[in-house]
Coordinates of C-alpha atoms and ligand atoms in Angstrom, one line a residue:
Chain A
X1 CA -26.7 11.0 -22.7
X2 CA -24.6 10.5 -26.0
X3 CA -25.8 7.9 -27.7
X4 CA -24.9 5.5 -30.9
X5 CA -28.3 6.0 -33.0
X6 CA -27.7 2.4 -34.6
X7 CA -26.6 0.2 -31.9
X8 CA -28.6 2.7 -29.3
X9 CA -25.6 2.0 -26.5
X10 CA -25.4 5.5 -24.7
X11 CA -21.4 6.5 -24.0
X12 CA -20.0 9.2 -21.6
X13 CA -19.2 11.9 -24.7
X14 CA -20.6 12.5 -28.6
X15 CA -16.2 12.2 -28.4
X16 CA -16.8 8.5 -27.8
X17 CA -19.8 8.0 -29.8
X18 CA -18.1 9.5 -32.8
X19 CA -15.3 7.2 -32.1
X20 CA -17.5 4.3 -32.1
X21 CA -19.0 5.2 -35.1
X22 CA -15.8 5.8 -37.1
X23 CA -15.0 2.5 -36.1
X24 CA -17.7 1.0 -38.2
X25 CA -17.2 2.8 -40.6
X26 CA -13.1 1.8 -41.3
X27 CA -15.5 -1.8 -41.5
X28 CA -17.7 -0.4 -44.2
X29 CA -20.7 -1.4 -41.8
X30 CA -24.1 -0.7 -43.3
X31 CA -26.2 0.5 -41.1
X32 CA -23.6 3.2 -39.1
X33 CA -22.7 4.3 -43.0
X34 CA -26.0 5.0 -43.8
X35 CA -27.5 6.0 -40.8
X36 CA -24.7 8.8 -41.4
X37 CA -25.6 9.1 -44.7
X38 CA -29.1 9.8 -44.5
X39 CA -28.7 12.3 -41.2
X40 CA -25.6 14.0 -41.2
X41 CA -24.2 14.2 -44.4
X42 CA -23.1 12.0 -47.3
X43 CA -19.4 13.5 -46.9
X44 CA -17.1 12.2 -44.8
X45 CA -15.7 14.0 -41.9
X46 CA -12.7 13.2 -39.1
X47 CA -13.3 12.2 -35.7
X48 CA -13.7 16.1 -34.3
X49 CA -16.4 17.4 -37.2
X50 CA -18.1 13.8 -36.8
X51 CA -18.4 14.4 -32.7
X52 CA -19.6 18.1 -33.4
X53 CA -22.3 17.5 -35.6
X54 CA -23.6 14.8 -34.1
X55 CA -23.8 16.6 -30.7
X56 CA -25.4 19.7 -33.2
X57 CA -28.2 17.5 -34.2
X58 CA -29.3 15.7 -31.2
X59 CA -29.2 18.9 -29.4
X60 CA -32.5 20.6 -28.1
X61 CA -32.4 24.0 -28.6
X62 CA -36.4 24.3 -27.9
X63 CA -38.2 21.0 -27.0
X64 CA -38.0 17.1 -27.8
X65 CA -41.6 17.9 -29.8
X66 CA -39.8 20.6 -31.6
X67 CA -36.5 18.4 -32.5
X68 CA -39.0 16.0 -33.8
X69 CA -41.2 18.8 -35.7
X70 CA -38.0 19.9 -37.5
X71 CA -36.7 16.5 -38.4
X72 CA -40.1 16.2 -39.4
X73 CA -40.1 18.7 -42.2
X74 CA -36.5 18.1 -42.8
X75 CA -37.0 14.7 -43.9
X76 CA -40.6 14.6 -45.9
X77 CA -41.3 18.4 -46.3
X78 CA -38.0 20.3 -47.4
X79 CA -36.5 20.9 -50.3
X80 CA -37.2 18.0 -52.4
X81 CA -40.5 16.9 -50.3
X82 CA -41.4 13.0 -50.8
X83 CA -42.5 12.0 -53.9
X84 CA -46.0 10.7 -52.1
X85 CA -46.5 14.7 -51.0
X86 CA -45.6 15.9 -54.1
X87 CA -48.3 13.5 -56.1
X88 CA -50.7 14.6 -53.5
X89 CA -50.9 17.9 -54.7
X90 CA -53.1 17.1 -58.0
X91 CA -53.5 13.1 -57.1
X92 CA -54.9 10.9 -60.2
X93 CA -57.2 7.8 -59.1
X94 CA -54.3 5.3 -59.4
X95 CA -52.7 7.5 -56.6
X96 CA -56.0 7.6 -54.0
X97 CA -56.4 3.9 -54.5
X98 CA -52.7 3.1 -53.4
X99 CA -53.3 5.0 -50.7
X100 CA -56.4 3.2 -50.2
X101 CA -54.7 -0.3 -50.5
X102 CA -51.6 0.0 -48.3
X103 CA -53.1 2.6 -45.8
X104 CA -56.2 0.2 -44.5
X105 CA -53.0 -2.3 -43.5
X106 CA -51.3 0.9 -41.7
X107 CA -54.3 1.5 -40.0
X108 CA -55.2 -1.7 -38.6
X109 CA -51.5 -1.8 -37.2
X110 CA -51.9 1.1 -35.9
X111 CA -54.4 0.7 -33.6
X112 CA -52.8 -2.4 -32.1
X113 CA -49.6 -0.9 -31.7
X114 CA -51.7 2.3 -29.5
X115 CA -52.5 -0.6 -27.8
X116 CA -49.5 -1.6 -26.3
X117 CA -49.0 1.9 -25.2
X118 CA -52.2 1.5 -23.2
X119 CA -51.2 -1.6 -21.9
X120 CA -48.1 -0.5 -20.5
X121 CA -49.0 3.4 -19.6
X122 CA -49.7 4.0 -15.9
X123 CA -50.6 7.4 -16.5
X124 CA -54.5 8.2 -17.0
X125 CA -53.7 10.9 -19.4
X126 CA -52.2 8.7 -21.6
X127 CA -54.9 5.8 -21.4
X128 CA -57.3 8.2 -22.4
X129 CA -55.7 10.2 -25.2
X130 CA -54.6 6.5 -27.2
X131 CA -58.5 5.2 -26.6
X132 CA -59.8 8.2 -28.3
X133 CA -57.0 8.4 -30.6
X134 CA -58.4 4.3 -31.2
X135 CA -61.8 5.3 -31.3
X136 CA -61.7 7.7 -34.2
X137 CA -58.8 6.0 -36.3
X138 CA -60.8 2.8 -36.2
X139 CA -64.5 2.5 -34.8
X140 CA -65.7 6.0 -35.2
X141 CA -66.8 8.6 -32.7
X142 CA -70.8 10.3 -31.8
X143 CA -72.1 9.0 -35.0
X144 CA -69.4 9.8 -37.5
X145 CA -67.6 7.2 -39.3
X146 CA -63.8 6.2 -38.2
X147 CA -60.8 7.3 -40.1
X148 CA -60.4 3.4 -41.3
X149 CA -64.2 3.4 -42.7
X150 CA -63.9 6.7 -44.8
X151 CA -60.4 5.3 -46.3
X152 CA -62.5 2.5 -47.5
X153 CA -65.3 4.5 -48.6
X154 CA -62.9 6.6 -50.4
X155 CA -61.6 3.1 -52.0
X156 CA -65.5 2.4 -53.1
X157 CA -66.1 5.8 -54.9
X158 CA -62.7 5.3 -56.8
X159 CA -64.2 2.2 -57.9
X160 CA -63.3 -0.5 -56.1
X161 CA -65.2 -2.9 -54.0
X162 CA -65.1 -3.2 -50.5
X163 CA -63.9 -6.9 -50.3
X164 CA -61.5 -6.1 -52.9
X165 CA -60.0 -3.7 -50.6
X166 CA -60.0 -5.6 -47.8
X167 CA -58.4 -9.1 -49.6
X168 CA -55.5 -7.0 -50.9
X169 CA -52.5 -7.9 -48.9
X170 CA -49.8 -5.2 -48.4
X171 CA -46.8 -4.9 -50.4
X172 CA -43.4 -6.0 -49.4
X173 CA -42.2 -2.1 -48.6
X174 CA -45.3 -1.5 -46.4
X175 CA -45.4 -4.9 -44.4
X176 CA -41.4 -3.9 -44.3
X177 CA -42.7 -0.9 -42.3
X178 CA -45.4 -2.5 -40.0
X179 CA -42.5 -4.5 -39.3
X180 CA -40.2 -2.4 -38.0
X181 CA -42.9 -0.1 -35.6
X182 CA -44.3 -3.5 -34.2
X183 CA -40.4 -4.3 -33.4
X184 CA -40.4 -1.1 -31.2
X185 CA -43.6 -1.5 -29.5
X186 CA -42.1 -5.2 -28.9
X187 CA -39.1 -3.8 -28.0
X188 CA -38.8 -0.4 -26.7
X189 CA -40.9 1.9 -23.9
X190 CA -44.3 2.8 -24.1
X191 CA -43.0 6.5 -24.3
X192 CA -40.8 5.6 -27.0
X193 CA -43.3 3.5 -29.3
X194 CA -45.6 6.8 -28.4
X195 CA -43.1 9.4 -29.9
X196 CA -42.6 6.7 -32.7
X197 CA -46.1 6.5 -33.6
X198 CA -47.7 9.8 -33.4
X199 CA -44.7 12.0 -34.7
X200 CA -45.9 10.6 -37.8
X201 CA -49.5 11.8 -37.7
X202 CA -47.4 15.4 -38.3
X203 CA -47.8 13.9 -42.0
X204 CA -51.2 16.3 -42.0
X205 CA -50.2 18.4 -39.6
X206 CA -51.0 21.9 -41.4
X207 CA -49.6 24.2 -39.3
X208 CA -45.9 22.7 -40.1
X209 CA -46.0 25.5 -43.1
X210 CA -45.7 28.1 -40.5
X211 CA -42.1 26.3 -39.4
X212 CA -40.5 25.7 -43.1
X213 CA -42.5 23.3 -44.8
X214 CA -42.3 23.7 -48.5
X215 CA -45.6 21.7 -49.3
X216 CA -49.1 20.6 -47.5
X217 CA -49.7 16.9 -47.5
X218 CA -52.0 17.2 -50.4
X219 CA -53.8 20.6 -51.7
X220 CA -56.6 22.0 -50.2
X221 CA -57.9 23.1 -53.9
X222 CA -59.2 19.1 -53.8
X223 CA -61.9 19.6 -50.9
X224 CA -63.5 21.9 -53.2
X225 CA -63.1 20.5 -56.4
X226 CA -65.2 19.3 -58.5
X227 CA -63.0 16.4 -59.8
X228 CA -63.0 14.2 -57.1
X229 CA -66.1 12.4 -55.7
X230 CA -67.5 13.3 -52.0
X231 CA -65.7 10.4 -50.4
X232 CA -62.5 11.4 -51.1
X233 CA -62.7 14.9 -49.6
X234 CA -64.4 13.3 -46.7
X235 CA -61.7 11.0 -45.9
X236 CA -58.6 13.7 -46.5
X237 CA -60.6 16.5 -44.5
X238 CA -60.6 14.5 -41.5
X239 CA -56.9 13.9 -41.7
X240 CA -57.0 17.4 -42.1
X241 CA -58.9 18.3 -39.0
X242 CA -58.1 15.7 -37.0
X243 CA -54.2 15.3 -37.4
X244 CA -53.3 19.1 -35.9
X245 CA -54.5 17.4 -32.7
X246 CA -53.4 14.6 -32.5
X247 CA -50.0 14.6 -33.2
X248 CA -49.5 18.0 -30.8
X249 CA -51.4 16.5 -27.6
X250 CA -49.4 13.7 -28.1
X251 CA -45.9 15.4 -28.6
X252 CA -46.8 17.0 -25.4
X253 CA -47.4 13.3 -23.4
X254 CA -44.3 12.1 -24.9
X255 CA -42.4 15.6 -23.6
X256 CA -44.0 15.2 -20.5
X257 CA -42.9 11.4 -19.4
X258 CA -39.6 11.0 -21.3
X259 CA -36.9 10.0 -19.1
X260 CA -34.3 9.8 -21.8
X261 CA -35.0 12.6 -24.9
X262 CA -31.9 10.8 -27.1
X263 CA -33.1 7.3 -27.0
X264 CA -36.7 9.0 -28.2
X265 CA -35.2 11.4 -30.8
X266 CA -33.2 7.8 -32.5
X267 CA -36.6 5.6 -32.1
X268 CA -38.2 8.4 -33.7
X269 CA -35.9 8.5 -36.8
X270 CA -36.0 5.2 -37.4
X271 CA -39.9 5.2 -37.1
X272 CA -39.3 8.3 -39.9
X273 CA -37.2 5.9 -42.0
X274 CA -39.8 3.5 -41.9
X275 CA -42.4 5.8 -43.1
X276 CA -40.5 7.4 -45.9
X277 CA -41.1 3.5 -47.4
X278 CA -44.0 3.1 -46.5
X279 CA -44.8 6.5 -48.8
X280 CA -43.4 4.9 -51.3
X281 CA -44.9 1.8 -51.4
X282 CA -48.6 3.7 -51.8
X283 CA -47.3 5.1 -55.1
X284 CA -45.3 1.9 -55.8
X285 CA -49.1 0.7 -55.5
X286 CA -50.5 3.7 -57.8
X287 CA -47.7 2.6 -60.3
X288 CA -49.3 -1.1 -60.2
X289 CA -52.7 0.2 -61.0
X290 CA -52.1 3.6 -63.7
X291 CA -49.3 3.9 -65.8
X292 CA -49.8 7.5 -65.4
X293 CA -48.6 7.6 -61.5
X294 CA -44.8 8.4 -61.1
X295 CA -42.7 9.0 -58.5
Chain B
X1 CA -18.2 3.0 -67.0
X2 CA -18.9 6.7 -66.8
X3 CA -21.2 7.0 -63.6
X4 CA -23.0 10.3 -62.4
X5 CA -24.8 10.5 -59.6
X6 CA -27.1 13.3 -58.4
X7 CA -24.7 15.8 -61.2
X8 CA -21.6 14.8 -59.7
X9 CA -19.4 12.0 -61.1
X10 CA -19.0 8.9 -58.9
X11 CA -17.4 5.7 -58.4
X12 CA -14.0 6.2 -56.5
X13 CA -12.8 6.7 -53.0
X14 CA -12.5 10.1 -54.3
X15 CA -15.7 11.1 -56.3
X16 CA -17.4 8.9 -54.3
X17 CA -20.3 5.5 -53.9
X18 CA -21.1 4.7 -57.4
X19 CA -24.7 4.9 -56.3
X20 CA -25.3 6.9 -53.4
X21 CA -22.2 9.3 -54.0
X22 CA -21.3 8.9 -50.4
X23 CA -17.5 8.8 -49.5
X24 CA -18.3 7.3 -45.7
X25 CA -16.3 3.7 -45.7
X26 CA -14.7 1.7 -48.1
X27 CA -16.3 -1.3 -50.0
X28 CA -15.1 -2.3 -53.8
X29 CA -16.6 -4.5 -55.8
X30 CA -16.0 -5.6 -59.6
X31 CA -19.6 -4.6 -61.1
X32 CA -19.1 -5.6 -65.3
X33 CA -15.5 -5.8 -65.3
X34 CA -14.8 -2.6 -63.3
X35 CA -13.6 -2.1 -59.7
X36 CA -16.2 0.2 -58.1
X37 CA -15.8 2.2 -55.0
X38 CA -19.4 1.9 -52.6
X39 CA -19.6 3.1 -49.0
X40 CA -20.7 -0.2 -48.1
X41 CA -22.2 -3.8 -49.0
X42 CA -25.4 -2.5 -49.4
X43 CA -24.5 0.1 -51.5
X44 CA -22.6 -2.2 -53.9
X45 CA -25.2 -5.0 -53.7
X46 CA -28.0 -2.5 -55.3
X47 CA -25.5 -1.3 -57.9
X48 CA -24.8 -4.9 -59.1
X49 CA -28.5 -5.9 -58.9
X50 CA -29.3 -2.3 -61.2
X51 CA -26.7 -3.4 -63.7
X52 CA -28.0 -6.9 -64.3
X53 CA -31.4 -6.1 -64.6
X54 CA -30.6 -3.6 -66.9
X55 CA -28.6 -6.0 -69.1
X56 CA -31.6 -8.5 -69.0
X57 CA -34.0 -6.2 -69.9
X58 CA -32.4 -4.5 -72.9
X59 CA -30.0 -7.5 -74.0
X60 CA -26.7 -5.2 -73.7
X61 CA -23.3 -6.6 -73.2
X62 CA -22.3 -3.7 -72.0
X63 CA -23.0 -0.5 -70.2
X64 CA -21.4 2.7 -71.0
X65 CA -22.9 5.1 -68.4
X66 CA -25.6 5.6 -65.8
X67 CA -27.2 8.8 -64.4
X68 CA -28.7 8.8 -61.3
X69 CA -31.1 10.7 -59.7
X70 CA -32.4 10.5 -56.3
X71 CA -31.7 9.1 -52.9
X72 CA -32.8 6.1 -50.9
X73 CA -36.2 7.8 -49.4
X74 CA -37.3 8.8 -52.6
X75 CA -36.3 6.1 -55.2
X76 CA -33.8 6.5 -57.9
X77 CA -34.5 7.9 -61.3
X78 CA -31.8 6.4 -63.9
X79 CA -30.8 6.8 -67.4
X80 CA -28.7 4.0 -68.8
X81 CA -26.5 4.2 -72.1
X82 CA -25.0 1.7 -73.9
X83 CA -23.4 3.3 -77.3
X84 CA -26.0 5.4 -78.1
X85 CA -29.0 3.6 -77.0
X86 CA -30.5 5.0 -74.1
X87 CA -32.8 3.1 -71.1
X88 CA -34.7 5.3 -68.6
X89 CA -36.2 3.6 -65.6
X90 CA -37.1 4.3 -61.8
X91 CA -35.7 1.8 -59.4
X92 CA -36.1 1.2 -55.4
X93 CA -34.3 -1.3 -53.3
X94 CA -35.4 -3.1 -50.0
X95 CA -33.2 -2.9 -46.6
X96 CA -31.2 -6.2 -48.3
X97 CA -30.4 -4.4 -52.0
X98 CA -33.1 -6.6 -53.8
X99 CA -35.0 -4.3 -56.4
X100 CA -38.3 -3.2 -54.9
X101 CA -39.6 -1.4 -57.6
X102 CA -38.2 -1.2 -61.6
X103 CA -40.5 0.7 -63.8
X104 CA -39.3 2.1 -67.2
X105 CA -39.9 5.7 -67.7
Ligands
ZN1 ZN1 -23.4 4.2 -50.9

């Protein structure tokens, strides 16, 4: 169904929802102007062009996981990737340890957010893939450490110490973001929160360079390196590993149970919004910490 | 005030938001003596909060030009010019048009 991706009310016709937007727009209204802004283009068009493009990019030439893939590289891996990418490529210390500092706050919200999903999923298959997705994100899995524990060991061999990481509350831009994916899991499906969430474990999806991405998430050169200490390269491999998994199983769930692929595809871009931020605030963080970190 | 943004000039219904360089909506507002053309409240909140902080930090009366570079997502690098003193800095902005982050470059 057309739908308006700010106020999320679904209309007859991407005619309609075009008019409705316009309409906002005459007003000026924030969020319709830059939701049009940041997805469609920062030129105006008439009524017609407005109620083609729109229709354009909501439509589902493959899949839902696919739309979401694309927007996915679109927005943090094209042309000009995000600035956290790009500083991942050759990261200095000040960088790992804002990642460190905001990520541990990420991670603990994530794992109560998959929650929700649990509590509200029916479906076995999806019970099962959140606890396991729980279990190595946060308590660890068969003797190996979680995901959470090797961010904070990564924090220790970069020098600093455990309660320090753990006492540091999260900036304004991050606890912005927690914010706004606790508001969908409050808010929205379980299906919805699901797409929300895991789309953006695509962060370290590797294989997105086979569909146009410009960049990896950081560059493999640094789990060989000599440069950076073993906890570091223990905590990015198993991103690295784990993430092609995760974010593809659960793509498929999401595919599989959606009722509605339009409200999912908005949810999902505002869950991408939220994220861009939340990048930001890790180097915002880096910046706090080295002079030499730059966005 | 000469205003560029991402290359392009900016600042009218016609060139464009003074910050963002979109020409979606319609919002002026008088930022140090000038009526400015912004897509919206937002838009023209940020560019008011740039300019002050600017003028607190470097003591200028006035502002001849800015040069932006960059978007929402990925933070905005600027270079202010007042005669021919320059000020580089990168700036962010919450959801409200508060400044996030201001770090001279
Ligand atoms: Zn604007």
């Amino acid at each position: 169904m057309p739908i308006c991706p700010v106020c999320e009310i679904t209309y007859d016709s991407w005619d309609q929802v075009s008019d409705h937007m316009l309409k906002f727009v005459e007003k000026s209204e924030a969020k319709h102007v830059m939701w049009l802004n940041h997805n469609i283009s920062i030129k105006s068009l008439n009524q017609k062009e407005l109620s083609e493009k729109l229709e354009e990019f909501f439509s589902l030439n493959e899949s839902l996981a696919m739309w979401i893939r694309r927007r996915f590289i679109e927005r943090f891996y094209g042309t000009e990737p995000h600035p956290f990418m790009v500083a991942m490529q050759n990261p200095t210390k000040g960088v790992l340890l804002g990642y460190v500092l905001e990520h541990q706050h990420f991670l603990r919200n994530w794992v109560r957010i998959l929650s929700t999903i649990i509590y509200r999923s029916e479906y076995d298959d999806v019970v099962r893939y959140e606890l396991e997705n729980m279990t190595t994100e946060f308590l660890g899995f068969e003797g190996k450490p979680s995901h959470y524990e090797l961010l904070i060991r990564m924090g220790e061999s970069l020098g600093l110490k455990r309660a320090e990481i753990l006492s540091t509350p999260p900036l304004p831009a991050t606890l912005s973001a927690i914010k706004t994916w606790k508001n969908i899991a409050e808010t929205k499906g379980w299906v919805e929160t699901m797409a929300a969430m895991h789309s953006l474990e695509l962060v370290s999806d590797r294989s997105l360079i086979k569909d146009g991405a410009t960049i990896p998430y950081f560059s493999p050169k640094i789990l060989e390196s000599n440069e950076y200490p073993d906890a570091v390269k223990n905590f990015l491999r198993e991103g690295y590993e784990a993430d092609l998994y995760h974010a593809g199983e659960a793509l498929r769930l999401v595919e599989k149970y959606a009722k509605n692929p339009e409200i999912i595809q908005v949810i999902v871009l505002k869950s991408f919004d939220a994220f861009a931020k939340y990048l930001l605030s890790r180097l915002e963080r880096g910046m706090m910490l080295d002079p030499l970190v730059k966005a | 005030m000469k205003i560029i943004v991402n290359g392009k000039e900016a600042g009218t219904k016609e060139t464009g938001c003074a910050i963002c360089g979109s020409d979606w909506g319609s919002y002026y507002a008088k930022v140090d003596g000038e009526e400015l053309f912004f897509c919206c409240d937002i838009c023209a909140k940020e560019f008011s909060n740039m300019i002050q902080e600017v003028k607190n930090r470097t003591n200028w009366n006035k502002i001849d030009e800015v040069n932006i570079r960059g978007n929402w997502s990925m933070g905005r690098h600027v270079m202010a010019r007042s005669g021919v003193q320059r000020y580089y800095f990168y700036i962010t902005f919450d959801e409200d048009g508060n400044i996030r982050t201001f770090k001279p470059e």
